[in-house]
GROMACS .gro file of C-alpha atoms in nm:
model
  463
    1MET     CA    1  11.132  10.776  10.878
    2PHE     CA    2  11.130  10.399  10.832
    3ARG     CA    3  11.334  10.425  10.510
    4PHE     CA    4  11.562  10.686  10.670
    5ALA     CA    5  11.649  10.446  10.954
    6LEU     CA    6  11.703  10.156  10.713
    7ASP     CA    7  11.950  10.361  10.511
    8ARG     CA    8  12.159  10.400  10.828
    9PHE     CA    9  12.160  10.034  10.932
   10PRO     CA   10  12.529   9.940  10.978
   11SER     CA   11  12.493   9.611  10.796
   12ALA     CA   12  12.512   9.461  10.450
   13ASN     CA   13  12.183   9.280  10.523
   14LYS     CA   14  11.959   9.584  10.547
   15ASN     CA   15  11.715   9.451  10.287
   16GLU     CA   16  11.672   9.131  10.485
   17TYR     CA   17  11.605   9.345  10.793
   18LYS     CA   18  11.346   9.537  10.593
   19GLY     CA   19  11.176   9.209  10.510
   20TYR     CA   20  11.164   9.109  10.876
   21LEU     CA   21  11.033   9.450  10.976
   22ASP     CA   22  10.753   9.426  10.722
   23ALA     CA   23  10.672   9.079  10.855
   24PHE     CA   24  10.666   9.203  11.217
   25ASN     CA   25  10.438   9.489  11.116
   26GLN     CA   26  10.196   9.252  10.944
   27ILE     CA   27  10.189   9.020  11.246
   28ALA     CA   28  10.123   9.320  11.470
   29GLN     CA   29   9.830   9.413  11.245
   30CYS     CA   30   9.694   9.065  11.304
   31VAL     CA   31   9.730   9.111  11.681
   32GLY     CA   32   9.563   9.453  11.654
   33SER     CA   33   9.261   9.300  11.488
   34ILE     CA   34   9.238   9.043  11.769
   35VAL     CA   35   9.233   9.297  12.055
   36VAL     CA   36   8.948   9.493  11.895
   37ALA     CA   37   8.683   9.251  12.025
   38PRO     CA   38   8.745   9.289  12.403
   39LEU     CA   39   8.804   9.663  12.364
   40ILE     CA   40   8.469   9.732  12.199
   41ARG     CA   41   8.291   9.540  12.477
   42LYS     CA   42   8.425   9.786  12.731
   43PHE     CA   43   8.434  10.106  12.523
   44PRO     CA   44   8.233  10.258  12.236
   45THR     CA   45   8.366  10.180  11.889
   46LYS     CA   46   8.440  10.547  11.823
   47THR     CA   47   8.656  10.554  12.137
   48VAL     CA   48   8.857  10.254  12.018
   49LEU     CA   49   8.908  10.420  11.679
   50SER     CA   50   9.014  10.749  11.837
   51PHE     CA   51   9.258  10.562  12.063
   52ALA     CA   52   9.413  10.390  11.759
   53MET     CA   53   9.447  10.724  11.583
   54GLY     CA   54   9.605  10.877  11.894
   55LEU     CA   55   9.850  10.587  11.910
   56PHE     CA   56   9.947  10.663  11.550
   57ALA     CA   57  10.010  11.027  11.644
   58ILE     CA   58  10.238  10.930  11.934
   59ILE     CA   59  10.430  10.676  11.727
   60CYS     CA   60  10.488  10.928  11.445
   61ALA     CA   61  10.607  11.191  11.692
   62ILE     CA   62  10.866  10.973  11.868
   63PRO     CA   63  11.120  10.956  11.578
   64LEU     CA   64  11.082  11.330  11.516
   65ILE     CA   65  11.158  11.403  11.881
   66LEU     CA   66  11.456  11.165  11.875
   67GLU     CA   67  11.588  11.326  11.559
   68ALA     CA   68  11.558  11.682  11.690
   69SER     CA   69  11.702  11.599  12.033
   70THR     CA   70  12.013  11.427  11.893
   71GLY     CA   71  12.128  11.701  11.658
   72GLY     CA   72  11.913  11.643  11.351
   73LYS     CA   73  11.818  11.946  11.144
   74PHE     CA   74  11.581  12.013  10.856
   75SER     CA   75  11.873  12.054  10.619
   76GLY     CA   76  12.245  12.095  10.630
   77PRO     CA   77  12.458  12.346  10.443
   78GLY     CA   78  12.463  12.322  10.065
   79LEU     CA   79  12.289  12.087   9.824
   80ASP     CA   80  12.340  11.725   9.734
   81ALA     CA   81  12.436  11.595   9.388
   82LYS     CA   82  12.074  11.625   9.269
   83GLY     CA   83  12.023  11.981   9.393
   84ASN     CA   84  11.817  11.892   9.700
   85PRO     CA   85  11.889  12.026  10.051
   86LYS     CA   86  12.127  11.803  10.242
   87ALA     CA   87  11.976  11.635  10.544
   88ASN     CA   88  12.165  11.668  10.872
   89PRO     CA   89  12.071  11.347  11.059
   90GLY     CA   90  12.069  11.300  11.434
   91SER     CA   91  12.279  11.046  11.622
   92TRP     CA   92  12.005  10.818  11.755
   93ASN     CA   93  12.033  10.442  11.705
   94PRO     CA   94  11.835  10.347  11.393
   95LEU     CA   95  11.752  10.006  11.546
   96ILE     CA   96  11.494  10.191  11.758
   97VAL     CA   97  11.274  10.195  11.450
   98ILE     CA   98  11.214   9.819  11.491
   99PRO     CA   99  10.974   9.841  11.791
  100ILE     CA  100  10.829  10.170  11.661
  101PHE     CA  101  10.738  10.028  11.321
  102THR     CA  102  10.606   9.709  11.477
  103VAL     CA  103  10.373   9.895  11.716
  104THR     CA  104  10.220  10.086  11.424
  105GLY     CA  105  10.081   9.752  11.310
  106LEU     CA  106   9.869   9.728  11.627
  107ALA     CA  107   9.689  10.054  11.555
  108HIS     CA  108   9.666   9.976  11.185
  109GLY     CA  109   9.509   9.636  11.257
  110CYS     CA  110   9.239   9.788  11.478
  111ILE     CA  111   9.143  10.047  11.219
  112GLU     CA  112   9.161   9.812  10.921
  113LEU     CA  113   8.933   9.550  11.077
  114ILE     CA  114   8.662   9.803  11.163
  115ARG     CA  115   8.693   9.970  10.821
  116ARG     CA  116   8.641   9.643  10.634
  117VAL     CA  117   8.349   9.514  10.840
  118ILE     CA  118   8.148   9.828  10.916
  119PRO     CA  119   7.993   9.875  10.563
  120ARG     CA  120   7.774   9.568  10.608
  121ASP     CA  121   7.656   9.697  10.946
  122ILE     CA  122   7.545  10.018  10.776
  123VAL     CA  123   7.368   9.895  10.461
  124GLY     CA  124   7.294   9.528  10.538
  125GLY     CA  125   7.353   9.235  10.301
  126ASN     CA  126   7.236   9.390   9.974
  127VAL     CA  127   7.514   9.335   9.717
  128THR     CA  128   7.445   9.653   9.517
  129ALA     CA  129   7.434   9.870   9.827
  130LEU     CA  130   7.750   9.706   9.961
  131LYS     CA  131   7.936   9.769   9.635
  132LYS     CA  132   7.841  10.137   9.647
  133MET     CA  133   7.932  10.170  10.013
  134ASP     CA  134   8.265   9.984   9.977
  135SER     CA  135   8.358  10.179   9.664
  136LEU     CA  136   8.264  10.511   9.827
  137VAL     CA  137   8.482  10.431  10.130
  138HIS     CA  138   8.764  10.327   9.895
  139ILE     CA  139   8.729  10.654   9.698
  140PHE     CA  140   8.783  10.869  10.008
  141TYR     CA  141   9.058  10.630  10.119
  142GLU     CA  142   9.247  10.672   9.792
  143VAL     CA  143   9.193  11.049   9.766
  144ALA     CA  144   9.381  11.072  10.095
  145GLY     CA  145   9.634  10.809   9.985
  146THR     CA  146   9.712  10.973   9.651
  147SER     CA  147   9.746  11.326   9.786
  148GLY     CA  148   9.941  11.199  10.085
  149ALA     CA  149  10.187  11.003   9.870
  150PHE     CA  150  10.265  11.303   9.648
  151PHE     CA  151  10.287  11.536   9.947
  152SER     CA  152  10.520  11.299  10.134
  153THR     CA  153  10.758  11.298   9.836
  154PHE     CA  154  10.769  11.678   9.839
  155MET     CA  155  10.830  11.681  10.215
  156ALA     CA  156  11.097  11.410  10.203
  157ILE     CA  157  11.292  11.588   9.929
  158SER     CA  158  11.251  11.934  10.083
  159LEU     CA  159  11.309  11.853  10.451
  160GLY     CA  160  11.483  11.518  10.428
  161LYS     CA  161  11.343  11.175  10.516
  162ALA     CA  162  11.387  11.236  10.888
  163PHE     CA  163  11.153  11.536  10.905
  164GLY     CA  164  10.940  11.452  10.602
  165THR     CA  165  10.666  11.316  10.830
  166ILE     CA  166  10.645  11.628  11.047
  167THR     CA  167  10.280  11.693  10.953
  168ALA     CA  168  10.164  11.336  11.027
  169PRO     CA  169  10.126  11.363  11.409
  170PHE     CA  170   9.910  11.675  11.373
  171ALA     CA  171   9.689  11.506  11.112
  172PHE     CA  172   9.639  11.203  11.337
  173ILE     CA  173   9.557  11.430  11.634
  174VAL     CA  174   9.286  11.604  11.430
  175ALA     CA  175   9.144  11.263  11.330
  176THR     CA  176   9.154  11.151  11.694
  177ILE     CA  177   8.953  11.453  11.807
  178ILE     CA  178   8.696  11.409  11.528
  179TRP     CA  179   8.642  11.041  11.607
  180PHE     CA  180   8.621  11.105  11.980
  181ARG     CA  181   8.353  11.373  11.939
  182ILE     CA  182   8.122  11.154  11.728
  183LYS     CA  183   7.812  11.065  11.927
  184VAL     CA  184   7.668  10.714  11.883
  185ASP     CA  185   7.405  10.547  12.101
  186LYS     CA  186   7.534  10.226  12.254
  187ASP     CA  187   7.219  10.048  12.133
  188ASN     CA  188   7.318  10.137  11.775
  189ASP     CA  189   7.683  10.037  11.813
  190THR     CA  190   7.677   9.724  11.596
  191PHE     CA  191   8.018   9.606  11.712
  192VAL     CA  192   7.912   9.614  12.077
  193ASN     CA  193   7.585   9.441  11.998
  194ALA     CA  194   7.768   9.162  11.814
  195ALA     CA  195   7.997   9.113  12.111
  196GLU     CA  196   7.705   9.101  12.355
  197GLU     CA  197   7.543   8.828  12.148
  198GLY     CA  198   7.834   8.602  12.239
  199VAL     CA  199   8.015   8.614  11.905
  200GLU     CA  200   8.322   8.776  12.057
  201GLY     CA  201   8.517   8.690  12.372
  202ASP     CA  202   8.526   8.890  12.694
  203SER     CA  203   8.904   8.898  12.727
  204VAL     CA  204   9.207   8.923  12.506
  205TRP     CA  205   9.288   8.555  12.564
  206GLU     CA  206   8.939   8.449  12.466
  207SER     CA  207   8.969   8.669  12.157
  208VAL     CA  208   9.300   8.504  12.067
  209SER     CA  209   9.141   8.160  12.105
  210LEU     CA  210   8.839   8.270  11.903
  211PHE     CA  211   9.066   8.413  11.634
  212PHE     CA  212   9.236   8.077  11.574
  213VAL     CA  213   8.900   7.900  11.580
  214SER     CA  214   8.780   8.152  11.322
  215ILE     CA  215   9.078   8.077  11.098
  216TYR     CA  216   9.003   7.705  11.119
  217GLU     CA  217   8.631   7.751  11.053
  218GLY     CA  218   8.704   7.995  10.772
  219GLY     CA  219   8.931   7.739  10.608
  220LYS     CA  220   8.657   7.477  10.635
  221ILE     CA  221   8.406   7.711  10.471
  222ILE     CA  222   8.640   7.800  10.185
  223PHE     CA  223   8.771   7.451  10.107
  224SER     CA  224   8.434   7.277  10.143
  225ASN     CA  225   8.242   7.493   9.898
  226ARG     CA  226   8.322   7.546   9.531
  227LYS     CA  227   8.175   7.897   9.525
  228PHE     CA  228   8.427   8.012   9.789
  229THR     CA  229   8.744   7.813   9.709
  230TRP     CA  230   8.851   8.059   9.438
  231LEU     CA  231   8.865   8.342   9.695
  232ILE     CA  232   9.217   8.228   9.791
  233PHE     CA  233   9.341   8.328   9.445
  234GLY     CA  234   9.090   8.608   9.399
  235TYR     CA  235   9.143   8.791   9.729
  236SER     CA  236   9.455   8.690   9.925
  237ILE     CA  237   9.703   8.670   9.636
  238PRO     CA  238   9.600   9.000   9.467
  239LEU     CA  239   9.616   9.177   9.804
  240PHE     CA  240   9.966   9.038   9.862
  241LEU     CA  241  10.080   9.139   9.512
  242HIS     CA  242   9.950   9.492   9.553
  243ARG     CA  243  10.122   9.546   9.888
  244PHE     CA  244  10.443   9.389   9.755
  245LEU     CA  245  10.433   9.618   9.452
  246GLU     CA  246  10.410   9.937   9.657
  247ASN     CA  247  10.630   9.842   9.953
  248HIS     CA  248  10.903   9.642   9.777
  249ILE     CA  249  10.909   9.674   9.397
  250GLY     CA  250  10.840  10.049   9.391
  251ASP     CA  251  11.057  10.122   9.693
  252ASN     CA  252  11.359   9.933   9.561
  253PHE     CA  253  11.318  10.088   9.217
  254ALA     CA  254  11.328  10.437   9.368
  255LYS     CA  255  11.623  10.353   9.593
  256TYR     CA  256  11.847  10.155   9.357
  257VAL     CA  257  11.748  10.269   9.006
  258LEU     CA  258  11.645  10.631   9.062
  259LYS     CA  259  11.893  10.672   9.353
  260GLU     CA  260  11.632  10.870   9.546
  261GLY     CA  261  11.419  10.669   9.789
  262GLY     CA  262  11.185  10.961   9.848
  263LEU     CA  263  11.051  10.927   9.492
  264ASN     CA  264  10.873  10.611   9.596
  265GLY     CA  265  10.599  10.850   9.706
  266VAL     CA  266  10.545  10.949   9.341
  267ILE     CA  267  10.527  10.584   9.235
  268THR     CA  268  10.288  10.502   9.520
  269GLY     CA  269  10.084  10.810   9.434
  270GLY     CA  270  10.033  10.680   9.081
  271SER     CA  271   9.928  10.345   9.221
  272ASN     CA  272   9.684  10.508   9.464
  273PHE     CA  273   9.536  10.720   9.184
  274GLY     CA  274   9.472  10.399   8.991
  275GLU     CA  275   9.295  10.257   9.296
  276LEU     CA  276   9.080  10.570   9.308
  277LEU     CA  277   8.977  10.522   8.945
  278GLY     CA  278   8.905  10.154   9.010
  279ALA     CA  279   8.674  10.238   9.301
  280LEU     CA  280   8.498  10.498   9.083
  281LEU     CA  281   8.445  10.236   8.811
  282VAL     CA  282   8.281   9.994   9.054
  283PHE     CA  283   8.064  10.274   9.192
  284SER     CA  284   7.957  10.376   8.840
  285PHE     CA  285   7.895  10.027   8.696
  286THR     CA  286   7.742   9.861   9.004
  287THR     CA  287   7.428   9.747   8.821
  288TRP     CA  288   7.607   9.653   8.497
  289ILE     CA  289   7.879   9.423   8.628
  290HIS     CA  290   7.716   9.192   8.880
  291THR     CA  291   8.007   8.980   9.007
  292PRO     CA  292   8.377   9.040   9.087
  293LEU     CA  293   8.488   8.795   8.815
  294PRO     CA  294   8.529   9.043   8.524
  295TRP     CA  295   8.727   9.280   8.746
  296LEU     CA  296   8.954   8.998   8.863
  297ARG     CA  297   9.022   8.894   8.504
  298LEU     CA  298   9.115   9.251   8.421
  299ASP     CA  299   9.343   9.264   8.725
  300ALA     CA  300   9.514   8.936   8.626
  301ALA     CA  301   9.582   9.063   8.273
  302LEU     CA  302   9.719   9.399   8.390
  303LEU     CA  303   9.970   9.238   8.629
  304ALA     CA  304  10.204   9.200   8.331
  305ILE     CA  305  10.274   9.576   8.352
  306VAL     CA  306  10.516   9.503   8.636
  307TRP     CA  307  10.770   9.384   8.374
  308LEU     CA  308  10.827   9.758   8.321
  309PHE     CA  309  11.052   9.768   8.628
  310TYR     CA  310  11.290   9.514   8.474
  311LYS     CA  311  11.406   9.756   8.201
  312ALA     CA  312  11.292  10.102   8.314
  313SER     CA  313  11.558  10.361   8.398
  314PRO     CA  314  11.635  10.728   8.326
  315THR     CA  315  11.879  10.612   8.057
  316VAL     CA  316  11.619  10.398   7.879
  317PHE     CA  317  11.355  10.672   7.885
  318GLY     CA  318  11.605  10.946   7.803
  319VAL     CA  319  11.483  11.171   8.086
  320ASP     CA  320  11.597  11.261   8.438
  321TYR     CA  321  11.522  11.058   8.749
  322ILE     CA  322  11.216  11.263   8.852
  323ALA     CA  323  11.051  11.229   8.509
  324THR     CA  324  11.123  10.856   8.518
  325ALA     CA  325  10.937  10.828   8.849
  326TRP     CA  326  10.635  11.002   8.698
  327ILE     CA  327  10.641  10.776   8.390
  328VAL     CA  328  10.645  10.466   8.610
  329ALA     CA  329  10.368  10.611   8.827
  330ALA     CA  330  10.152  10.666   8.519
  331CYS     CA  331  10.211  10.308   8.404
  332LEU     CA  332  10.094  10.175   8.741
  333VAL     CA  333   9.758  10.355   8.717
  334PRO     CA  334   9.582  10.086   8.507
  335MET     CA  335   9.743   9.807   8.709
  336SER     CA  336   9.614   9.940   9.041
  337LEU     CA  337   9.281  10.026   8.878
  338GLY     CA  338   9.224   9.657   8.809
  339TRP     CA  339   9.323   9.556   9.162
  340ALA     CA  340   9.103   9.814   9.335
  341ALA     CA  341   8.799   9.729   9.121
  342GLY     CA  342   8.844   9.361   9.206
  343ASP     CA  343   8.907   9.429   9.576
  344VAL     CA  344   8.600   9.650   9.622
  345SER     CA  345   8.363   9.415   9.438
  346LEU     CA  346   8.513   9.111   9.616
  347ALA     CA  347   8.464   9.275   9.955
  348ALA     CA  348   8.096   9.329   9.875
  349PHE     CA  349   8.066   8.971   9.747
  350ILE     CA  350   8.220   8.823  10.062
  351GLN     CA  351   8.018   9.045  10.296
  352SER     CA  352   7.694   8.956  10.119
  353HIS     CA  353   7.726   8.584  10.043
  354VAL     CA  354   7.942   8.444  10.323
  355SER     CA  355   7.714   8.595  10.587
  356ARG     CA  356   7.433   8.367  10.461
  357ILE     CA  357   7.612   8.066  10.607
  358GLU     CA  358   7.502   7.954  10.953
  359ASN     CA  359   7.770   7.870  11.210
  360LYS     CA  360   7.710   7.852  11.585
  361LYS     CA  361   8.078   7.872  11.678
  362VAL     CA  362   8.189   8.191  11.502
  363SER     CA  363   8.071   8.459  11.265
  364PRO     CA  364   8.109   8.309  10.912
  365LEU     CA  365   8.202   8.648  10.766
  366GLY     CA  366   8.467   8.709  11.031
  367ALA     CA  367   8.599   8.353  10.994
  368VAL     CA  368   8.643   8.372  10.617
  369MET     CA  369   8.801   8.718  10.634
  370ALA     CA  370   9.037   8.597  10.911
  371PHE     CA  371   9.149   8.299  10.702
  372LEU     CA  372   9.204   8.505  10.386
  373TYR     CA  373   9.383   8.783  10.575
  374VAL     CA  374   9.615   8.544  10.762
  375LEU     CA  375   9.700   8.375  10.432
  376TYR     CA  376   9.791   8.717  10.290
  377ILE     CA  377  10.008   8.794  10.595
  378ILE     CA  378  10.194   8.461  10.561
  379LEU     CA  379  10.262   8.522  10.191
  380TYR     CA  380  10.378   8.877  10.252
  381ALA     CA  381  10.592   8.798  10.556
  382VAL     CA  382  10.773   8.502  10.399
  383LEU     CA  383  10.834   8.654  10.055
  384SER     CA  384  10.941   8.990  10.203
  385VAL     CA  385  11.226   8.818  10.385
  386VAL     CA  386  11.314   8.601  10.083
  387ALA     CA  387  11.321   8.905   9.854
  388GLY     CA  388  11.535   9.099  10.100
  389LYS     CA  389  11.786   8.814  10.126
  390TYR     CA  390  11.799   8.790   9.747
  391ILE     CA  391  11.886   9.159   9.708
  392ASP     CA  392  12.154   9.130   9.977
  393SER     CA  393  12.305   8.834   9.791
  394LEU     CA  394  12.359   9.034   9.469
  395PRO     CA  395  12.712   9.163   9.392
  396LYS     CA  396  12.767   9.502   9.557
  397ASN     CA  397  12.974   9.811   9.493
  398ALA     CA  398  13.184  10.008   9.740
  399LYS     CA  399  12.869  10.166   9.888
  400LYS     CA  400  12.730   9.817   9.959
  401GLU     CA  401  12.457   9.866   9.700
  402PRO     CA  402  12.371   9.609   9.430
  403ILE     CA  403  12.566   9.669   9.109
  404ASP     CA  404  12.278   9.535   8.902
  405ILE     CA  405  11.931   9.518   9.060
  406SER     CA  406  11.755   9.397   8.742
  407PRO     CA  407  11.759   9.023   8.839
  408TYR     CA  408  11.545   9.112   9.140
  409PHE     CA  409  11.285   9.284   8.920
  410PHE     CA  410  11.296   8.990   8.677
  411TRP     CA  411  11.221   8.717   8.934
  412PHE     CA  412  11.023   8.896   9.205
  413GLY     CA  413  10.855   9.134   8.963
  414GLY     CA  414  10.797   8.992   8.618
  415VAL     CA  415  10.805   8.617   8.679
  416MET     CA  416  10.624   8.609   9.014
  417PHE     CA  417  10.352   8.854   8.911
  418THR     CA  418  10.296   8.678   8.577
  419LEU     CA  419  10.259   8.334   8.736
  420CYS     CA  420  10.021   8.474   8.996
  421GLY     CA  421   9.825   8.646   8.720
  422VAL     CA  422   9.776   8.311   8.546
  423LEU     CA  423   9.653   8.154   8.872
  424ILE     CA  424   9.415   8.443   8.941
  425PHE     CA  425   9.273   8.436   8.587
  426ALA     CA  426   9.223   8.059   8.599
  427SER     CA  427   9.052   8.077   8.940
  428THR     CA  428   8.777   8.301   8.799
  429PHE     CA  429   8.642   8.000   8.606
  430VAL     CA  430   8.603   7.783   8.917
  431PRO     CA  431   8.255   7.906   9.025
  432LYS     CA  432   7.956   7.760   8.843
  433GLY     CA  433   7.822   7.982   8.568
  434SER     CA  434   8.146   8.176   8.532
  435PHE     CA  435   8.216   8.083   8.168
  436SER     CA  436   8.091   8.410   8.025
  437LEU     CA  437   8.231   8.757   7.977
  438ASN     CA  438   8.006   8.912   8.239
  439PRO     CA  439   7.836   8.648   8.459
  440SER     CA  440   7.506   8.784   8.586
  441ILE     CA  441   7.489   8.585   8.909
  442LEU     CA  442   7.620   8.251   9.025
  443PRO     CA  443   7.357   7.972   8.999
  444GLU     CA  444   7.403   7.859   9.359
  445HIS     CA  445   7.296   8.202   9.476
  446ILE     CA  446   6.987   8.191   9.254
  447GLU     CA  447   6.891   7.861   9.414
  448GLU     CA  448   6.941   8.009   9.761
  449GLU     CA  449   6.729   8.311   9.678
  450GLU     CA  450   6.452   8.100   9.525
  451LYS     CA  451   6.456   7.875   9.832
  452LYS     CA  452   6.422   8.178  10.059
  453LYS     CA  453   6.131   8.307   9.847
  454VAL     CA  454   5.951   7.973   9.883
  455GLU     CA  455   6.011   7.971  10.259
  456ASN     CA  456   5.885   8.329  10.293
  457SER     CA  457   5.574   8.247  10.087
  458ALA     CA  458   5.502   7.945  10.305
  459THR     CA  459   5.537   8.159  10.617
  460LEU     CA  460   5.294   8.420  10.484
  461GLU     CA  461   5.041   8.151  10.389
  462ALA     CA  462   5.063   8.009  10.741
  463PHE     CA  463   4.953   8.345  10.880
   0.00000   0.00000   0.00000
């Protein structure tokens, strides 16, 4: 629905608008993560999650209702040039999608924060257990993402982009009911317990203040310790690149090269399948690969695959536009595999090692995650707008579409991803003890563990 509305924007600057919309959505996600704290003080965590899911259902239903009530139909008479049913769009103002798409970020932010923090509350600080838990969550996440991406392509082509999301509200309603019916004792609700210990604020304004304090404290932790400084290049930048790949590079390739925006679902599906394989790898080799560094090096090397978009086209491959989408999707599998493996192992690393730091003002884990996530949002928001303006500045044809989109893929695909890959690869040699193919464990952590063993022994002897 978002892409459908963008296609109808009566302006030559629609790509710039897309960049701003993406930025607004990311900022709303940030706000959503802030309001979680006061909500979970007043309601059980499962109620907050079910509310967020219900909000998703309502948001997805609004454009469908608008479309149907203003004359939109599943398909019009006849077929388009590619043999697909013609969509018969409604007459509603596409600018309405701006507040709708922004509000989705609120619900997304609530869910994403709880999803990324809850594994440690379940299994504790054990790195191996955290890797397995994070990878298992990611596996289910990507099974849904892969199947959903392929299914959305089928729905968009069959019913048109307007009604392609018709199953989404029902799916979110089912998820809402399931979450709401889960029974959890308040004493075992780790989010509520953390709030009652004084880590979180009582009101939204206190949460906002605490959020900015967390960003500041997280920056201090990262920049004051060598074993955490590399996380800027190891976590925030890869996350930005992955989101930019799926939401911008893949989307613009489908729209301007394949001339069928709905095929972005196939490209995203290939990327999600790669993430699934990456999570499976981490789950399978948890005890063999002890740190995120080898996975990050693999991710940095595989970023060069994005140069494919610079030259790929149905003409180059000698196949039709659908086959081209599947070829590109297959090429993205190893690239997303490297990112997912690095992301899962990094999440376990951060959850395990950052939580060892003592800080009376904020939760160290929450502070570091807040800093890294805000950095990702800034990168994504700024470069989304810049990329959109660049596409709008390219020479256009009578349909106000770029005559040649390849310069965009050259600069914002190949060059940007390659430079970032070099930075990511170099950052993996910053921690002490990282100059090996498969570092077993960072020396600082060995010292910490030995120190704790000595302290524990002294405590036992005292008794």
